[in-house]
């Protein structure tokens, strides 16, 4: 697992796909919430940013899997999209790649139940579900020691 310190997530594991959740939840922070993820280090060229359902991730002991039900609405640095409940959007090459030095902005819109990912003039949009008693949190999934966002 990793730690969150001064809004920085840095992986301390050697290998494996692990979630790091950030507080507070994006719910009840307004109809539109802006988040920015800045990639500082990415040795394996694979990490994910976005939103996840806290209780789902906790039940999976923070381990990210590529099948349905992983708990996230994410994009990865290699240009893939990940969706916890829509297999047509899960592990698909629909997003855009990003790397060290890039800042990915997420615009969470609770009126449309969507999150828009933006990097420069590139965009990708996911729909999400608000689940009772399973709040959405900003998150990062790391894959290598020293991944840092």
mmCIF file with all atom_site columns, C-alpha atoms in Angstrom:
data_model
loop_
_atom_site.group_PDB
_atom_site.id
_atom_site.type_symbol
_atom_site.label_atom_id
_atom_site.label_alt_id
_atom_site.label_comp_id
_atom_site.label_asym_id
_atom_site.label_entity_id
_atom_site.label_seq_id
_atom_site.pdbx_PDB_ins_code
_atom_site.Cartn_x
_atom_site.Cartn_y
_atom_site.Cartn_z
_atom_site.occupancy
_atom_site.B_iso_or_equiv
_atom_site.pdbx_formal_charge
_atom_site.auth_seq_id
_atom_site.auth_comp_id
_atom_site.auth_asym_id
_atom_site.auth_atom_id
_atom_site.pdbx_PDB_model_num
ATOM 1   C CA . UNK A 1 1   ? 0.000   0.000  0.000   1.00 0.00 ? 1   UNK A CA 1
ATOM 2   C CA . UNK A 1 2   ? 1.064   3.635  -0.149  1.00 0.00 ? 2   UNK A CA 1
ATOM 3   C CA . UNK A 1 3   ? 0.551   6.726  1.913   1.00 0.00 ? 3   UNK A CA 1
ATOM 4   C CA . UNK A 1 4   ? -1.084  10.073 1.270   1.00 0.00 ? 4   UNK A CA 1
ATOM 5   C CA . UNK A 1 5   ? 0.911   13.003 2.572   1.00 0.00 ? 5   UNK A CA 1
ATOM 6   C CA . UNK A 1 6   ? 0.371   16.668 1.702   1.00 0.00 ? 6   UNK A CA 1
ATOM 7   C CA . UNK A 1 7   ? -1.894  15.523 -1.122  1.00 0.00 ? 7   UNK A CA 1
ATOM 8   C CA . UNK A 1 8   ? 0.835   13.250 -2.485  1.00 0.00 ? 8   UNK A CA 1
ATOM 9   C CA . UNK A 1 9   ? 0.462   9.521  -3.045  1.00 0.00 ? 9   UNK A CA 1
ATOM 10  C CA . UNK A 1 10  ? 3.732   7.576  -3.158  1.00 0.00 ? 10  UNK A CA 1
ATOM 11  C CA . UNK A 1 11  ? 3.810   3.814  -3.545  1.00 0.00 ? 11  UNK A CA 1
ATOM 12  C CA . UNK A 1 12  ? 5.918   1.793  -1.141  1.00 0.00 ? 12  UNK A CA 1
ATOM 13  C CA . UNK A 1 13  ? 5.201   -1.637 -2.650  1.00 0.00 ? 13  UNK A CA 1
ATOM 14  C CA . UNK A 1 14  ? 7.492   -3.340 -5.162  1.00 0.00 ? 14  UNK A CA 1
ATOM 15  C CA . UNK A 1 15  ? 4.819   -4.629 -7.524  1.00 0.00 ? 15  UNK A CA 1
ATOM 16  C CA . UNK A 1 16  ? 1.074   -5.035 -7.525  1.00 0.00 ? 16  UNK A CA 1
ATOM 17  C CA . UNK A 1 17  ? -1.914  -2.885 -8.280  1.00 0.00 ? 17  UNK A CA 1
ATOM 18  C CA . UNK A 1 18  ? -3.054  -1.082 -5.127  1.00 0.00 ? 18  UNK A CA 1
ATOM 19  C CA . UNK A 1 19  ? -5.538  1.686  -4.486  1.00 0.00 ? 19  UNK A CA 1
ATOM 20  C CA . UNK A 1 20  ? -4.766  4.782  -2.431  1.00 0.00 ? 20  UNK A CA 1
ATOM 21  C CA . UNK A 1 21  ? -7.874  6.748  -1.453  1.00 0.00 ? 21  UNK A CA 1
ATOM 22  C CA . UNK A 1 22  ? -7.950  10.429 -0.604  1.00 0.00 ? 22  UNK A CA 1
ATOM 23  C CA . UNK A 1 23  ? -10.245 12.171 1.824   1.00 0.00 ? 23  UNK A CA 1
ATOM 24  C CA . UNK A 1 24  ? -12.734 13.665 1.903   1.00 0.00 ? 24  UNK A CA 1
ATOM 25  C CA . UNK A 1 25  ? -15.295 12.062 -0.381  1.00 0.00 ? 25  UNK A CA 1
ATOM 26  C CA . UNK A 1 26  ? -16.277 14.090 -3.440  1.00 0.00 ? 26  UNK A CA 1
ATOM 27  C CA . UNK A 1 27  ? -19.919 13.692 -2.485  1.00 0.00 ? 27  UNK A CA 1
ATOM 28  C CA . UNK A 1 28  ? -21.651 16.613 -0.766  1.00 0.00 ? 28  UNK A CA 1
ATOM 29  C CA . UNK A 1 29  ? -18.985 19.066 -1.987  1.00 0.00 ? 29  UNK A CA 1
ATOM 30  C CA . UNK A 1 30  ? -21.236 20.702 -4.573  1.00 0.00 ? 30  UNK A CA 1
ATOM 31  C CA . UNK A 1 31  ? -22.772 19.753 -7.893  1.00 0.00 ? 31  UNK A CA 1
ATOM 32  C CA . UNK A 1 32  ? -19.433 20.044 -9.715  1.00 0.00 ? 32  UNK A CA 1
ATOM 33  C CA . UNK A 1 33  ? -16.096 19.123 -8.140  1.00 0.00 ? 33  UNK A CA 1
ATOM 34  C CA . UNK A 1 34  ? -12.680 19.719 -9.740  1.00 0.00 ? 34  UNK A CA 1
ATOM 35  C CA . UNK A 1 35  ? -9.701  17.466 -8.946  1.00 0.00 ? 35  UNK A CA 1
ATOM 36  C CA . UNK A 1 36  ? -6.200  17.609 -10.380 1.00 0.00 ? 36  UNK A CA 1
ATOM 37  C CA . UNK A 1 37  ? -3.697  14.748 -10.365 1.00 0.00 ? 37  UNK A CA 1
ATOM 38  C CA . UNK A 1 38  ? -0.059  15.624 -11.159 1.00 0.00 ? 38  UNK A CA 1
ATOM 39  C CA . UNK A 1 39  ? 2.144   12.661 -12.108 1.00 0.00 ? 39  UNK A CA 1
ATOM 40  C CA . UNK A 1 40  ? 5.532   13.013 -10.407 1.00 0.00 ? 40  UNK A CA 1
ATOM 41  C CA . UNK A 1 41  ? 7.003   9.543  -10.984 1.00 0.00 ? 41  UNK A CA 1
ATOM 42  C CA . UNK A 1 42  ? 5.805   6.489  -12.935 1.00 0.00 ? 42  UNK A CA 1
ATOM 43  C CA . UNK A 1 43  ? 8.598   3.879  -13.338 1.00 0.00 ? 43  UNK A CA 1
ATOM 44  C CA . UNK A 1 44  ? 6.421   1.152  -14.939 1.00 0.00 ? 44  UNK A CA 1
ATOM 45  C CA . UNK A 1 45  ? 4.375   3.555  -17.083 1.00 0.00 ? 45  UNK A CA 1
ATOM 46  C CA . UNK A 1 46  ? 1.162   2.292  -15.491 1.00 0.00 ? 46  UNK A CA 1
ATOM 47  C CA . UNK A 1 47  ? -0.867  4.108  -12.897 1.00 0.00 ? 47  UNK A CA 1
ATOM 48  C CA . UNK A 1 48  ? -4.497  5.109  -12.673 1.00 0.00 ? 48  UNK A CA 1
ATOM 49  C CA . UNK A 1 49  ? -6.315  8.203  -11.448 1.00 0.00 ? 49  UNK A CA 1
ATOM 50  C CA . UNK A 1 50  ? -9.978  8.919  -10.858 1.00 0.00 ? 50  UNK A CA 1
ATOM 51  C CA . UNK A 1 51  ? -12.781 8.009  -8.492  1.00 0.00 ? 51  UNK A CA 1
ATOM 52  C CA . UNK A 1 52  ? -13.627 4.906  -6.525  1.00 0.00 ? 52  UNK A CA 1
ATOM 53  C CA . UNK A 1 53  ? -16.226 3.592  -4.111  1.00 0.00 ? 53  UNK A CA 1
ATOM 54  C CA . UNK A 1 54  ? -14.590 3.493  -0.693  1.00 0.00 ? 54  UNK A CA 1
ATOM 55  C CA . UNK A 1 55  ? -16.372 0.462  0.770   1.00 0.00 ? 55  UNK A CA 1
ATOM 56  C CA . UNK A 1 56  ? -15.875 -1.607 -2.397  1.00 0.00 ? 56  UNK A CA 1
ATOM 57  C CA . UNK A 1 57  ? -12.139 -0.874 -2.376  1.00 0.00 ? 57  UNK A CA 1
ATOM 58  C CA . UNK A 1 58  ? -11.879 -1.608 1.350   1.00 0.00 ? 58  UNK A CA 1
ATOM 59  C CA . UNK A 1 59  ? -13.674 -4.952 0.866   1.00 0.00 ? 59  UNK A CA 1
ATOM 60  C CA . UNK A 1 60  ? -11.077 -5.849 -1.785  1.00 0.00 ? 60  UNK A CA 1
ATOM 61  C CA . UNK A 1 61  ? -8.278  -4.898 0.645   1.00 0.00 ? 61  UNK A CA 1
ATOM 62  C CA . UNK A 1 62  ? -7.219  -2.068 -1.688  1.00 0.00 ? 62  UNK A CA 1
ATOM 63  C CA . UNK A 1 63  ? -6.197  -4.519 -4.448  1.00 0.00 ? 63  UNK A CA 1
ATOM 64  C CA . UNK A 1 64  ? -7.153  -3.424 -7.956  1.00 0.00 ? 64  UNK A CA 1
ATOM 65  C CA . UNK A 1 65  ? -8.320  -6.172 -10.319 1.00 0.00 ? 65  UNK A CA 1
ATOM 66  C CA . UNK A 1 66  ? -9.165  -5.860 -13.989 1.00 0.00 ? 66  UNK A CA 1
ATOM 67  C CA . UNK A 1 67  ? -12.551 -7.610 -13.860 1.00 0.00 ? 67  UNK A CA 1
ATOM 68  C CA . UNK A 1 68  ? -15.855 -5.953 -13.077 1.00 0.00 ? 68  UNK A CA 1
ATOM 69  C CA . UNK A 1 69  ? -16.572 -4.850 -9.541  1.00 0.00 ? 69  UNK A CA 1
ATOM 70  C CA . UNK A 1 70  ? -13.145 -3.323 -8.832  1.00 0.00 ? 70  UNK A CA 1
ATOM 71  C CA . UNK A 1 71  ? -14.815 -0.181 -7.500  1.00 0.00 ? 71  UNK A CA 1
ATOM 72  C CA . UNK A 1 72  ? -13.258 2.440  -9.754  1.00 0.00 ? 72  UNK A CA 1
ATOM 73  C CA . UNK A 1 73  ? -13.997 4.913  -12.532 1.00 0.00 ? 73  UNK A CA 1
ATOM 74  C CA . UNK A 1 74  ? -10.453 5.438  -13.743 1.00 0.00 ? 74  UNK A CA 1
ATOM 75  C CA . UNK A 1 75  ? -8.091  6.194  -16.577 1.00 0.00 ? 75  UNK A CA 1
ATOM 76  C CA . UNK A 1 76  ? -4.567  4.804  -16.773 1.00 0.00 ? 76  UNK A CA 1
ATOM 77  C CA . UNK A 1 77  ? -1.328  6.317  -17.985 1.00 0.00 ? 77  UNK A CA 1
ATOM 78  C CA . UNK A 1 78  ? -1.283  3.904  -20.946 1.00 0.00 ? 78  UNK A CA 1
ATOM 79  C CA . UNK A 1 79  ? -4.582  5.273  -22.275 1.00 0.00 ? 79  UNK A CA 1
ATOM 80  C CA . UNK A 1 80  ? -7.067  2.719  -20.943 1.00 0.00 ? 80  UNK A CA 1
ATOM 81  C CA . UNK A 1 81  ? -10.411 3.368  -19.279 1.00 0.00 ? 81  UNK A CA 1
ATOM 82  C CA . UNK A 1 82  ? -11.686 1.370  -16.294 1.00 0.00 ? 82  UNK A CA 1
ATOM 83  C CA . UNK A 1 83  ? -15.294 1.155  -15.131 1.00 0.00 ? 83  UNK A CA 1
ATOM 84  C CA . UNK A 1 84  ? -16.445 -0.908 -12.159 1.00 0.00 ? 84  UNK A CA 1
ATOM 85  C CA . UNK A 1 85  ? -19.809 -1.939 -13.628 1.00 0.00 ? 85  UNK A CA 1
ATOM 86  C CA . UNK A 1 86  ? -19.747 -1.340 -17.406 1.00 0.00 ? 86  UNK A CA 1
ATOM 87  C CA . UNK A 1 87  ? -17.644 -4.011 -19.120 1.00 0.00 ? 87  UNK A CA 1
ATOM 88  C CA . UNK A 1 88  ? -17.809 -2.107 -22.432 1.00 0.00 ? 88  UNK A CA 1
ATOM 89  C CA . UNK A 1 89  ? -15.818 0.695  -20.747 1.00 0.00 ? 89  UNK A CA 1
ATOM 90  C CA . UNK A 1 90  ? -13.568 -1.527 -18.634 1.00 0.00 ? 90  UNK A CA 1
ATOM 91  C CA . UNK A 1 91  ? -9.964  -2.191 -19.711 1.00 0.00 ? 91  UNK A CA 1
ATOM 92  C CA . UNK A 1 92  ? -10.561 -0.457 -23.046 1.00 0.00 ? 92  UNK A CA 1
ATOM 93  C CA . UNK A 1 93  ? -8.367  1.840  -25.099 1.00 0.00 ? 93  UNK A CA 1
ATOM 94  C CA . UNK A 1 94  ? -10.811 4.779  -24.966 1.00 0.00 ? 94  UNK A CA 1
ATOM 95  C CA . UNK A 1 95  ? -8.860  7.288  -22.892 1.00 0.00 ? 95  UNK A CA 1
ATOM 96  C CA . UNK A 1 96  ? -5.585  9.118  -23.506 1.00 0.00 ? 96  UNK A CA 1
ATOM 97  C CA . UNK A 1 97  ? -2.044  8.397  -22.298 1.00 0.00 ? 97  UNK A CA 1
ATOM 98  C CA . UNK A 1 98  ? -0.357  10.620 -19.728 1.00 0.00 ? 98  UNK A CA 1
ATOM 99  C CA . UNK A 1 99  ? 3.014   10.623 -18.015 1.00 0.00 ? 99  UNK A CA 1
ATOM 100 C CA . UNK A 1 100 ? 5.466   12.279 -15.675 1.00 0.00 ? 100 UNK A CA 1
ATOM 101 C CA . UNK A 1 101 ? 4.866   16.008 -15.459 1.00 0.00 ? 101 UNK A CA 1
ATOM 102 C CA . UNK A 1 102 ? 1.294   15.812 -16.745 1.00 0.00 ? 102 UNK A CA 1
ATOM 103 C CA . UNK A 1 103 ? -1.656  17.169 -14.778 1.00 0.00 ? 103 UNK A CA 1
ATOM 104 C CA . UNK A 1 104 ? -4.913  15.321 -15.351 1.00 0.00 ? 104 UNK A CA 1
ATOM 105 C CA . UNK A 1 105 ? -7.979  17.278 -14.286 1.00 0.00 ? 105 UNK A CA 1
ATOM 106 C CA . UNK A 1 106 ? -11.159 15.445 -13.299 1.00 0.00 ? 106 UNK A CA 1
ATOM 107 C CA . UNK A 1 107 ? -14.409 17.361 -13.389 1.00 0.00 ? 107 UNK A CA 1
ATOM 108 C CA . UNK A 1 108 ? -16.977 15.438 -11.359 1.00 0.00 ? 108 UNK A CA 1
ATOM 109 C CA . UNK A 1 109 ? -20.534 16.410 -12.270 1.00 0.00 ? 109 UNK A CA 1
ATOM 110 C CA . UNK A 1 110 ? -23.231 15.105 -9.952  1.00 0.00 ? 110 UNK A CA 1
ATOM 111 C CA . UNK A 1 111 ? -26.034 16.533 -12.119 1.00 0.00 ? 111 UNK A CA 1
ATOM 112 C CA . UNK A 1 112 ? -25.047 14.258 -15.031 1.00 0.00 ? 112 UNK A CA 1
ATOM 113 C CA . UNK A 1 113 ? -23.370 11.513 -12.924 1.00 0.00 ? 113 UNK A CA 1
ATOM 114 C CA . UNK A 1 114 ? -20.236 11.822 -15.003 1.00 0.00 ? 114 UNK A CA 1
ATOM 115 C CA . UNK A 1 115 ? -16.557 12.525 -14.599 1.00 0.00 ? 115 UNK A CA 1
ATOM 116 C CA . UNK A 1 116 ? -14.685 14.326 -17.374 1.00 0.00 ? 116 UNK A CA 1
ATOM 117 C CA . UNK A 1 117 ? -10.921 13.739 -17.554 1.00 0.00 ? 117 UNK A CA 1
ATOM 118 C CA . UNK A 1 118 ? -8.943  16.535 -19.217 1.00 0.00 ? 118 UNK A CA 1
ATOM 119 C CA . UNK A 1 119 ? -5.296  16.818 -20.293 1.00 0.00 ? 119 UNK A CA 1
ATOM 120 C CA . UNK A 1 120 ? -4.644  19.766 -22.590 1.00 0.00 ? 120 UNK A CA 1
ATOM 121 C CA . UNK A 1 121 ? -7.117  19.412 -25.460 1.00 0.00 ? 121 UNK A CA 1
ATOM 122 C CA . UNK A 1 122 ? -7.693  15.686 -24.834 1.00 0.00 ? 122 UNK A CA 1
ATOM 123 C CA . UNK A 1 123 ? -10.789 14.587 -22.931 1.00 0.00 ? 123 UNK A CA 1
ATOM 124 C CA . UNK A 1 124 ? -12.542 11.406 -21.869 1.00 0.00 ? 124 UNK A CA 1
ATOM 125 C CA . UNK A 1 125 ? -15.824 11.020 -20.001 1.00 0.00 ? 125 UNK A CA 1
ATOM 126 C CA . UNK A 1 126 ? -17.165 8.255  -17.752 1.00 0.00 ? 126 UNK A CA 1
ATOM 127 C CA . UNK A 1 127 ? -20.598 7.897  -16.230 1.00 0.00 ? 127 UNK A CA 1
ATOM 128 C CA . UNK A 1 128 ? -20.635 6.838  -12.590 1.00 0.00 ? 128 UNK A CA 1
ATOM 129 C CA . UNK A 1 129 ? -23.146 5.635  -10.036 1.00 0.00 ? 129 UNK A CA 1
ATOM 130 C CA . UNK A 1 130 ? -23.744 7.124  -6.625  1.00 0.00 ? 130 UNK A CA 1
ATOM 131 C CA . UNK A 1 131 ? -24.244 4.170  -4.292  1.00 0.00 ? 131 UNK A CA 1
ATOM 132 C CA . UNK A 1 132 ? -25.934 4.541  -0.899  1.00 0.00 ? 132 UNK A CA 1
ATOM 133 C CA . UNK A 1 133 ? -23.455 4.129  1.962   1.00 0.00 ? 133 UNK A CA 1
ATOM 134 C CA . UNK A 1 134 ? -20.512 3.655  -0.448  1.00 0.00 ? 134 UNK A CA 1
ATOM 135 C CA . UNK A 1 135 ? -19.059 7.136  -1.016  1.00 0.00 ? 135 UNK A CA 1
ATOM 136 C CA . UNK A 1 136 ? -16.972 8.162  -4.006  1.00 0.00 ? 136 UNK A CA 1
ATOM 137 C CA . UNK A 1 137 ? -13.419 9.245  -3.233  1.00 0.00 ? 137 UNK A CA 1
ATOM 138 C CA . UNK A 1 138 ? -10.570 10.556 -5.340  1.00 0.00 ? 138 UNK A CA 1
ATOM 139 C CA . UNK A 1 139 ? -8.059  7.763  -5.790  1.00 0.00 ? 139 UNK A CA 1
ATOM 140 C CA . UNK A 1 140 ? -4.872  6.579  -7.434  1.00 0.00 ? 140 UNK A CA 1
ATOM 141 C CA . UNK A 1 141 ? -3.922  3.031  -8.347  1.00 0.00 ? 141 UNK A CA 1
ATOM 142 C CA . UNK A 1 142 ? -0.177  2.382  -8.292  1.00 0.00 ? 142 UNK A CA 1
ATOM 143 C CA . UNK A 1 143 ? 1.701   -0.523 -9.860  1.00 0.00 ? 143 UNK A CA 1
ATOM 144 C CA . UNK A 1 144 ? 5.335   -0.029 -8.866  1.00 0.00 ? 144 UNK A CA 1
ATOM 145 C CA . UNK A 1 145 ? 7.527   1.143  -6.024  1.00 0.00 ? 145 UNK A CA 1
ATOM 146 C CA . UNK A 1 146 ? 7.993   4.906  -6.147  1.00 0.00 ? 146 UNK A CA 1
ATOM 147 C CA . UNK A 1 147 ? 4.933   5.675  -8.281  1.00 0.00 ? 147 UNK A CA 1
ATOM 148 C CA . UNK A 1 148 ? 4.056   9.185  -7.179  1.00 0.00 ? 148 UNK A CA 1
ATOM 149 C CA . UNK A 1 149 ? 1.101   11.460 -7.897  1.00 0.00 ? 149 UNK A CA 1
#
